[in-house]
mmCIF file with all atom_site columns, C-alpha atoms in Angstrom:
data_model
loop_
_atom_site.group_PDB
_atom_site.id
_atom_site.type_symbol
_atom_site.label_atom_id
_atom_site.label_alt_id
_atom_site.label_comp_id
_atom_site.label_asym_id
_atom_site.label_entity_id
_atom_site.label_seq_id
_atom_site.pdbx_PDB_ins_code
_atom_site.Cartn_x
_atom_site.Cartn_y
_atom_site.Cartn_z
_atom_site.occupancy
_atom_site.B_iso_or_equiv
_atom_site.pdbx_formal_charge
_atom_site.auth_seq_id
_atom_site.auth_comp_id
_atom_site.auth_asym_id
_atom_site.auth_atom_id
_atom_site.pdbx_PDB_model_num
ATOM 1   C CA . UNK A 1 1   ? -38.145 -8.077  67.869 1.00 37.00 ? 30  UNK A CA 1
ATOM 2   C CA . UNK A 1 2   ? -40.754 -5.546  68.962 1.00 37.00 ? 31  UNK A CA 1
ATOM 3   C CA . UNK A 1 3   ? -44.497 -5.998  68.889 1.00 35.00 ? 32  UNK A CA 1
ATOM 4   C CA . UNK A 1 4   ? -47.013 -3.185  68.684 1.00 36.00 ? 33  UNK A CA 1
ATOM 5   C CA . UNK A 1 5   ? -50.028 -3.023  70.965 1.00 37.00 ? 34  UNK A CA 1
ATOM 6   C CA . UNK A 1 6   ? -53.470 -1.904  69.808 1.00 40.00 ? 35  UNK A CA 1
ATOM 7   C CA . UNK A 1 7   ? -52.650 1.579   71.086 1.00 41.00 ? 36  UNK A CA 1
ATOM 8   C CA . UNK A 1 8   ? -49.557 1.704   68.867 1.00 44.00 ? 37  UNK A CA 1
ATOM 9   C CA . UNK A 1 9   ? -47.063 1.402   71.722 1.00 39.00 ? 38  UNK A CA 1
ATOM 10  C CA . UNK A 1 10  ? -44.045 -0.818  71.282 1.00 37.00 ? 39  UNK A CA 1
ATOM 11  C CA . UNK A 1 11  ? -43.928 -3.754  73.684 1.00 36.00 ? 40  UNK A CA 1
ATOM 12  C CA . UNK A 1 12  ? -41.212 -6.381  74.061 1.00 38.00 ? 41  UNK A CA 1
ATOM 13  C CA . UNK A 1 13  ? -41.899 -9.837  72.645 1.00 42.00 ? 42  UNK A CA 1
ATOM 14  C CA . UNK A 1 14  ? -40.729 -11.471 75.894 1.00 43.00 ? 43  UNK A CA 1
ATOM 15  C CA . UNK A 1 15  ? -40.847 -9.505  79.123 1.00 45.00 ? 44  UNK A CA 1
ATOM 16  C CA . UNK A 1 16  ? -37.446 -8.980  80.701 1.00 48.00 ? 45  UNK A CA 1
ATOM 17  C CA . UNK A 1 17  ? -36.834 -10.042 84.291 1.00 48.00 ? 46  UNK A CA 1
ATOM 18  C CA . UNK A 1 18  ? -37.597 -7.265  86.762 1.00 47.00 ? 47  UNK A CA 1
ATOM 19  C CA . UNK A 1 19  ? -34.953 -8.413  89.233 1.00 60.00 ? 48  UNK A CA 1
ATOM 20  C CA . UNK A 1 20  ? -31.957 -10.672 89.522 1.00 81.00 ? 49  UNK A CA 1
ATOM 21  C CA . UNK A 1 21  ? -33.044 -14.268 89.216 1.00 91.00 ? 50  UNK A CA 1
ATOM 22  C CA . UNK A 1 22  ? -31.768 -16.960 91.563 1.00 94.00 ? 51  UNK A CA 1
ATOM 23  C CA . UNK A 1 23  ? -29.314 -19.571 90.386 1.00 97.00 ? 52  UNK A CA 1
ATOM 24  C CA . UNK A 1 24  ? -31.244 -22.772 89.748 1.00 97.00 ? 53  UNK A CA 1
ATOM 25  C CA . UNK A 1 25  ? -30.090 -26.360 89.601 1.00 97.00 ? 54  UNK A CA 1
ATOM 26  C CA . UNK A 1 26  ? -31.172 -29.920 90.242 1.00 96.00 ? 55  UNK A CA 1
ATOM 27  C CA . UNK A 1 27  ? -33.223 -29.893 93.454 1.00 96.00 ? 56  UNK A CA 1
ATOM 28  C CA . UNK A 1 28  ? -34.359 -26.257 93.207 1.00 97.00 ? 57  UNK A CA 1
ATOM 29  C CA . UNK A 1 29  ? -38.066 -25.539 93.377 1.00 96.00 ? 58  UNK A CA 1
ATOM 30  C CA . UNK A 1 30  ? -40.545 -22.664 93.417 1.00 96.00 ? 59  UNK A CA 1
ATOM 31  C CA . UNK A 1 31  ? -41.810 -19.872 91.203 1.00 97.00 ? 60  UNK A CA 1
ATOM 32  C CA . UNK A 1 32  ? -38.435 -19.249 89.512 1.00 97.00 ? 61  UNK A CA 1
ATOM 33  C CA . UNK A 1 33  ? -38.341 -22.898 88.394 1.00 97.00 ? 62  UNK A CA 1
ATOM 34  C CA . UNK A 1 34  ? -41.897 -22.569 87.047 1.00 97.00 ? 63  UNK A CA 1
ATOM 35  C CA . UNK A 1 35  ? -40.778 -19.499 85.095 1.00 97.00 ? 64  UNK A CA 1
ATOM 36  C CA . UNK A 1 36  ? -37.756 -21.412 83.793 1.00 97.00 ? 65  UNK A CA 1
ATOM 37  C CA . UNK A 1 37  ? -39.947 -24.323 82.700 1.00 97.00 ? 66  UNK A CA 1
ATOM 38  C CA . UNK A 1 38  ? -42.344 -21.934 80.962 1.00 97.00 ? 67  UNK A CA 1
ATOM 39  C CA . UNK A 1 39  ? -39.516 -20.175 79.103 1.00 97.00 ? 68  UNK A CA 1
ATOM 40  C CA . UNK A 1 40  ? -38.083 -23.525 77.982 1.00 97.00 ? 69  UNK A CA 1
ATOM 41  C CA . UNK A 1 41  ? -41.570 -24.639 76.905 1.00 96.00 ? 70  UNK A CA 1
ATOM 42  C CA . UNK A 1 42  ? -42.010 -21.423 74.884 1.00 95.00 ? 71  UNK A CA 1
ATOM 43  C CA . UNK A 1 43  ? -38.734 -22.258 73.107 1.00 93.00 ? 72  UNK A CA 1
ATOM 44  C CA . UNK A 1 44  ? -39.987 -25.813 72.361 1.00 93.00 ? 73  UNK A CA 1
ATOM 45  C CA . UNK A 1 45  ? -37.191 -27.345 74.426 1.00 95.00 ? 74  UNK A CA 1
ATOM 46  C CA . UNK A 1 46  ? -39.077 -28.534 77.525 1.00 96.00 ? 75  UNK A CA 1
ATOM 47  C CA . UNK A 1 47  ? -42.135 -30.779 77.272 1.00 94.00 ? 76  UNK A CA 1
ATOM 48  C CA . UNK A 1 48  ? -42.571 -31.728 80.925 1.00 94.00 ? 77  UNK A CA 1
ATOM 49  C CA . UNK A 1 49  ? -44.964 -30.437 83.557 1.00 95.00 ? 78  UNK A CA 1
ATOM 50  C CA . UNK A 1 50  ? -44.660 -26.833 84.658 1.00 96.00 ? 79  UNK A CA 1
ATOM 51  C CA . UNK A 1 51  ? -44.625 -27.720 88.334 1.00 97.00 ? 80  UNK A CA 1
ATOM 52  C CA . UNK A 1 52  ? -41.788 -25.649 89.822 1.00 96.00 ? 81  UNK A CA 1
ATOM 53  C CA . UNK A 1 53  ? -39.653 -28.723 90.539 1.00 97.00 ? 82  UNK A CA 1
ATOM 54  C CA . UNK A 1 54  ? -36.164 -28.804 88.970 1.00 97.00 ? 83  UNK A CA 1
ATOM 55  C CA . UNK A 1 55  ? -35.778 -32.513 88.213 1.00 97.00 ? 84  UNK A CA 1
ATOM 56  C CA . UNK A 1 56  ? -33.703 -34.393 85.632 1.00 97.00 ? 85  UNK A CA 1
ATOM 57  C CA . UNK A 1 57  ? -36.019 -33.530 82.707 1.00 97.00 ? 86  UNK A CA 1
ATOM 58  C CA . UNK A 1 58  ? -35.665 -29.817 83.499 1.00 97.00 ? 87  UNK A CA 1
ATOM 59  C CA . UNK A 1 59  ? -31.901 -30.183 83.883 1.00 98.00 ? 88  UNK A CA 1
ATOM 60  C CA . UNK A 1 60  ? -31.573 -31.958 80.516 1.00 98.00 ? 89  UNK A CA 1
ATOM 61  C CA . UNK A 1 61  ? -33.704 -29.254 78.858 1.00 97.00 ? 90  UNK A CA 1
ATOM 62  C CA . UNK A 1 62  ? -31.441 -26.575 80.358 1.00 98.00 ? 91  UNK A CA 1
ATOM 63  C CA . UNK A 1 63  ? -28.377 -28.420 79.027 1.00 97.00 ? 92  UNK A CA 1
ATOM 64  C CA . UNK A 1 64  ? -29.936 -28.676 75.576 1.00 96.00 ? 93  UNK A CA 1
ATOM 65  C CA . UNK A 1 65  ? -30.690 -24.943 75.602 1.00 96.00 ? 94  UNK A CA 1
ATOM 66  C CA . UNK A 1 66  ? -27.182 -24.112 76.840 1.00 96.00 ? 95  UNK A CA 1
ATOM 67  C CA . UNK A 1 67  ? -25.684 -26.215 74.017 1.00 94.00 ? 96  UNK A CA 1
ATOM 68  C CA . UNK A 1 68  ? -27.865 -24.375 71.490 1.00 94.00 ? 97  UNK A CA 1
ATOM 69  C CA . UNK A 1 69  ? -26.713 -20.932 72.691 1.00 95.00 ? 98  UNK A CA 1
ATOM 70  C CA . UNK A 1 70  ? -23.024 -21.829 73.199 1.00 95.00 ? 99  UNK A CA 1
ATOM 71  C CA . UNK A 1 71  ? -23.039 -21.702 77.013 1.00 95.00 ? 100 UNK A CA 1
ATOM 72  C CA . UNK A 1 72  ? -21.275 -24.236 79.248 1.00 93.00 ? 101 UNK A CA 1
ATOM 73  C CA . UNK A 1 73  ? -23.585 -27.276 79.351 1.00 94.00 ? 102 UNK A CA 1
ATOM 74  C CA . UNK A 1 74  ? -23.703 -27.667 83.124 1.00 97.00 ? 103 UNK A CA 1
ATOM 75  C CA . UNK A 1 75  ? -27.489 -27.684 83.623 1.00 97.00 ? 104 UNK A CA 1
ATOM 76  C CA . UNK A 1 76  ? -27.215 -24.791 86.082 1.00 98.00 ? 105 UNK A CA 1
ATOM 77  C CA . UNK A 1 77  ? -29.273 -21.682 85.371 1.00 98.00 ? 106 UNK A CA 1
ATOM 78  C CA . UNK A 1 78  ? -26.979 -18.749 86.121 1.00 96.00 ? 107 UNK A CA 1
ATOM 79  C CA . UNK A 1 79  ? -27.181 -15.100 85.005 1.00 95.00 ? 108 UNK A CA 1
ATOM 80  C CA . UNK A 1 80  ? -25.961 -15.844 81.466 1.00 95.00 ? 109 UNK A CA 1
ATOM 81  C CA . UNK A 1 81  ? -28.488 -18.657 81.055 1.00 97.00 ? 110 UNK A CA 1
ATOM 82  C CA . UNK A 1 82  ? -31.326 -16.416 82.310 1.00 97.00 ? 111 UNK A CA 1
ATOM 83  C CA . UNK A 1 83  ? -30.274 -13.678 79.850 1.00 96.00 ? 112 UNK A CA 1
ATOM 84  C CA . UNK A 1 84  ? -30.152 -16.147 76.966 1.00 96.00 ? 113 UNK A CA 1
ATOM 85  C CA . UNK A 1 85  ? -33.572 -17.552 77.925 1.00 96.00 ? 114 UNK A CA 1
ATOM 86  C CA . UNK A 1 86  ? -35.148 -14.091 77.825 1.00 95.00 ? 115 UNK A CA 1
ATOM 87  C CA . UNK A 1 87  ? -33.392 -13.224 74.577 1.00 93.00 ? 116 UNK A CA 1
ATOM 88  C CA . UNK A 1 88  ? -34.121 -16.625 73.064 1.00 91.00 ? 117 UNK A CA 1
ATOM 89  C CA . UNK A 1 89  ? -30.569 -16.768 71.764 1.00 93.00 ? 118 UNK A CA 1
ATOM 90  C CA . UNK A 1 90  ? -26.871 -16.415 72.567 1.00 95.00 ? 119 UNK A CA 1
ATOM 91  C CA . UNK A 1 91  ? -25.578 -13.627 74.818 1.00 95.00 ? 120 UNK A CA 1
ATOM 92  C CA . UNK A 1 92  ? -22.196 -12.242 75.837 1.00 94.00 ? 121 UNK A CA 1
ATOM 93  C CA . UNK A 1 93  ? -20.192 -14.158 73.243 1.00 95.00 ? 122 UNK A CA 1
ATOM 94  C CA . UNK A 1 94  ? -16.908 -12.876 71.840 1.00 96.00 ? 123 UNK A CA 1
ATOM 95  C CA . UNK A 1 95  ? -16.393 -11.945 68.223 1.00 97.00 ? 124 UNK A CA 1
ATOM 96  C CA . UNK A 1 96  ? -14.519 -14.791 66.539 1.00 97.00 ? 125 UNK A CA 1
ATOM 97  C CA . UNK A 1 97  ? -12.370 -14.317 63.475 1.00 98.00 ? 126 UNK A CA 1
ATOM 98  C CA . UNK A 1 98  ? -9.233  -15.580 61.761 1.00 97.00 ? 127 UNK A CA 1
ATOM 99  C CA . UNK A 1 99  ? -6.643  -16.159 64.470 1.00 98.00 ? 128 UNK A CA 1
ATOM 100 C CA . UNK A 1 100 ? -9.188  -16.962 67.220 1.00 98.00 ? 129 UNK A CA 1
ATOM 101 C CA . UNK A 1 101 ? -8.835  -20.309 68.934 1.00 97.00 ? 130 UNK A CA 1
ATOM 102 C CA . UNK A 1 102 ? -10.381 -22.443 71.628 1.00 96.00 ? 131 UNK A CA 1
ATOM 103 C CA . UNK A 1 103 ? -13.501 -24.372 72.597 1.00 94.00 ? 132 UNK A CA 1
ATOM 104 C CA . UNK A 1 104 ? -15.960 -21.910 70.974 1.00 95.00 ? 133 UNK A CA 1
ATOM 105 C CA . UNK A 1 105 ? -14.124 -22.210 67.666 1.00 97.00 ? 134 UNK A CA 1
ATOM 106 C CA . UNK A 1 106 ? -14.410 -26.006 67.980 1.00 96.00 ? 135 UNK A CA 1
ATOM 107 C CA . UNK A 1 107 ? -18.171 -25.698 68.595 1.00 95.00 ? 136 UNK A CA 1
ATOM 108 C CA . UNK A 1 108 ? -18.525 -23.518 65.504 1.00 96.00 ? 137 UNK A CA 1
ATOM 109 C CA . UNK A 1 109 ? -16.469 -25.946 63.438 1.00 97.00 ? 138 UNK A CA 1
ATOM 110 C CA . UNK A 1 110 ? -18.657 -28.873 64.571 1.00 95.00 ? 139 UNK A CA 1
ATOM 111 C CA . UNK A 1 111 ? -21.845 -26.989 63.723 1.00 95.00 ? 140 UNK A CA 1
ATOM 112 C CA . UNK A 1 112 ? -20.569 -25.890 60.322 1.00 96.00 ? 141 UNK A CA 1
ATOM 113 C CA . UNK A 1 113 ? -19.424 -29.476 59.658 1.00 96.00 ? 142 UNK A CA 1
ATOM 114 C CA . UNK A 1 114 ? -23.025 -30.587 60.282 1.00 94.00 ? 143 UNK A CA 1
ATOM 115 C CA . UNK A 1 115 ? -24.235 -28.103 57.649 1.00 94.00 ? 144 UNK A CA 1
ATOM 116 C CA . UNK A 1 116 ? -21.447 -29.244 55.281 1.00 94.00 ? 145 UNK A CA 1
ATOM 117 C CA . UNK A 1 117 ? -19.980 -25.737 55.177 1.00 95.00 ? 146 UNK A CA 1
ATOM 118 C CA . UNK A 1 118 ? -16.807 -26.793 57.001 1.00 95.00 ? 147 UNK A CA 1
ATOM 119 C CA . UNK A 1 119 ? -14.580 -29.543 55.641 1.00 94.00 ? 148 UNK A CA 1
ATOM 120 C CA . UNK A 1 120 ? -11.492 -29.193 57.844 1.00 94.00 ? 149 UNK A CA 1
ATOM 121 C CA . UNK A 1 121 ? -10.464 -30.749 61.133 1.00 96.00 ? 150 UNK A CA 1
ATOM 122 C CA . UNK A 1 122 ? -12.263 -29.730 64.334 1.00 97.00 ? 151 UNK A CA 1
ATOM 123 C CA . UNK A 1 123 ? -9.117  -28.328 65.916 1.00 98.00 ? 152 UNK A CA 1
ATOM 124 C CA . UNK A 1 124 ? -10.201 -25.057 67.555 1.00 97.00 ? 153 UNK A CA 1
ATOM 125 C CA . UNK A 1 125 ? -8.049  -22.995 65.189 1.00 98.00 ? 154 UNK A CA 1
ATOM 126 C CA . UNK A 1 126 ? -9.927  -20.282 63.258 1.00 98.00 ? 155 UNK A CA 1
ATOM 127 C CA . UNK A 1 127 ? -7.928  -20.368 60.031 1.00 97.00 ? 156 UNK A CA 1
ATOM 128 C CA . UNK A 1 128 ? -8.695  -19.877 56.354 1.00 97.00 ? 157 UNK A CA 1
ATOM 129 C CA . UNK A 1 129 ? -10.891 -22.992 56.072 1.00 97.00 ? 158 UNK A CA 1
ATOM 130 C CA . UNK A 1 130 ? -13.009 -21.922 59.054 1.00 98.00 ? 159 UNK A CA 1
ATOM 131 C CA . UNK A 1 131 ? -13.227 -18.372 57.697 1.00 98.00 ? 160 UNK A CA 1
ATOM 132 C CA . UNK A 1 132 ? -14.434 -19.678 54.308 1.00 97.00 ? 161 UNK A CA 1
ATOM 133 C CA . UNK A 1 133 ? -16.993 -21.918 56.030 1.00 97.00 ? 162 UNK A CA 1
ATOM 134 C CA . UNK A 1 134 ? -18.332 -18.963 58.041 1.00 98.00 ? 163 UNK A CA 1
ATOM 135 C CA . UNK A 1 135 ? -18.553 -16.871 54.867 1.00 97.00 ? 164 UNK A CA 1
ATOM 136 C CA . UNK A 1 136 ? -20.420 -19.662 53.098 1.00 96.00 ? 165 UNK A CA 1
ATOM 137 C CA . UNK A 1 137 ? -22.879 -19.908 56.012 1.00 95.00 ? 166 UNK A CA 1
ATOM 138 C CA . UNK A 1 138 ? -23.312 -16.118 56.037 1.00 97.00 ? 167 UNK A CA 1
ATOM 139 C CA . UNK A 1 139 ? -24.047 -15.971 52.300 1.00 96.00 ? 168 UNK A CA 1
ATOM 140 C CA . UNK A 1 140 ? -26.638 -18.766 52.546 1.00 94.00 ? 169 UNK A CA 1
ATOM 141 C CA . UNK A 1 141 ? -28.322 -16.915 55.414 1.00 95.00 ? 170 UNK A CA 1
ATOM 142 C CA . UNK A 1 142 ? -28.323 -13.483 53.772 1.00 96.00 ? 171 UNK A CA 1
ATOM 143 C CA . UNK A 1 143 ? -25.753 -12.027 56.154 1.00 96.00 ? 172 UNK A CA 1
ATOM 144 C CA . UNK A 1 144 ? -22.754 -9.879  55.226 1.00 96.00 ? 173 UNK A CA 1
ATOM 145 C CA . UNK A 1 145 ? -20.031 -12.379 54.235 1.00 95.00 ? 174 UNK A CA 1
ATOM 146 C CA . UNK A 1 146 ? -17.322 -11.061 56.533 1.00 97.00 ? 175 UNK A CA 1
ATOM 147 C CA . UNK A 1 147 ? -16.065 -14.432 57.771 1.00 97.00 ? 176 UNK A CA 1
ATOM 148 C CA . UNK A 1 148 ? -16.334 -12.968 61.280 1.00 98.00 ? 177 UNK A CA 1
ATOM 149 C CA . UNK A 1 149 ? -18.695 -14.445 63.843 1.00 97.00 ? 178 UNK A CA 1
ATOM 150 C CA . UNK A 1 150 ? -20.462 -11.461 65.360 1.00 96.00 ? 179 UNK A CA 1
ATOM 151 C CA . UNK A 1 151 ? -23.706 -11.274 67.363 1.00 94.00 ? 180 UNK A CA 1
ATOM 152 C CA . UNK A 1 152 ? -25.955 -11.717 64.307 1.00 95.00 ? 181 UNK A CA 1
ATOM 153 C CA . UNK A 1 153 ? -23.954 -14.691 63.047 1.00 96.00 ? 182 UNK A CA 1
ATOM 154 C CA . UNK A 1 154 ? -24.024 -16.252 66.545 1.00 96.00 ? 183 UNK A CA 1
ATOM 155 C CA . UNK A 1 155 ? -27.826 -15.937 66.515 1.00 95.00 ? 184 UNK A CA 1
ATOM 156 C CA . UNK A 1 156 ? -28.185 -17.659 63.140 1.00 95.00 ? 185 UNK A CA 1
ATOM 157 C CA . UNK A 1 157 ? -25.738 -20.402 64.166 1.00 95.00 ? 186 UNK A CA 1
ATOM 158 C CA . UNK A 1 158 ? -27.823 -21.037 67.290 1.00 94.00 ? 187 UNK A CA 1
ATOM 159 C CA . UNK A 1 159 ? -30.771 -21.982 65.057 1.00 90.00 ? 188 UNK A CA 1
ATOM 160 C CA . UNK A 1 160 ? -28.944 -25.072 63.736 1.00 89.00 ? 189 UNK A CA 1
ATOM 161 C CA . UNK A 1 161 ? -30.124 -28.196 65.579 1.00 83.00 ? 190 UNK A CA 1
ATOM 162 C CA . UNK A 1 162 ? -27.321 -29.679 67.670 1.00 77.00 ? 191 UNK A CA 1
#
């Protein structure tokens, strides 16, 4: 989403990082951790102090965010997690469609089960039932009902509380 300044220039909603960010984890500290805590606060995920100390509350907030955007829930802030934090949503995810399989398909099936769109087994197999559930979700969210999980569908799925 773009915002417009008083002078009519387009400015990004969230500034992008100017340089590569360090990998952060439990025990890290400093300005990058403060920035992380601020980004998580802006996304209403972190409610602790913005003190630059990566403690358990920061780690759990990172895990919660990673779960929301379909990243490995390891509590470590790597390049993909930084990108997702700045975007405020999922990044670098594959297109899933009939015939896809694996852990991401299982995550989608669990989420769509929670919305009552999916009624099958959580088996990691993207078959006809999963395709119909995705189409149902897409229709209810005013998306093209392709049954394919593309970037836009990933973003809407990430808005479902997990």
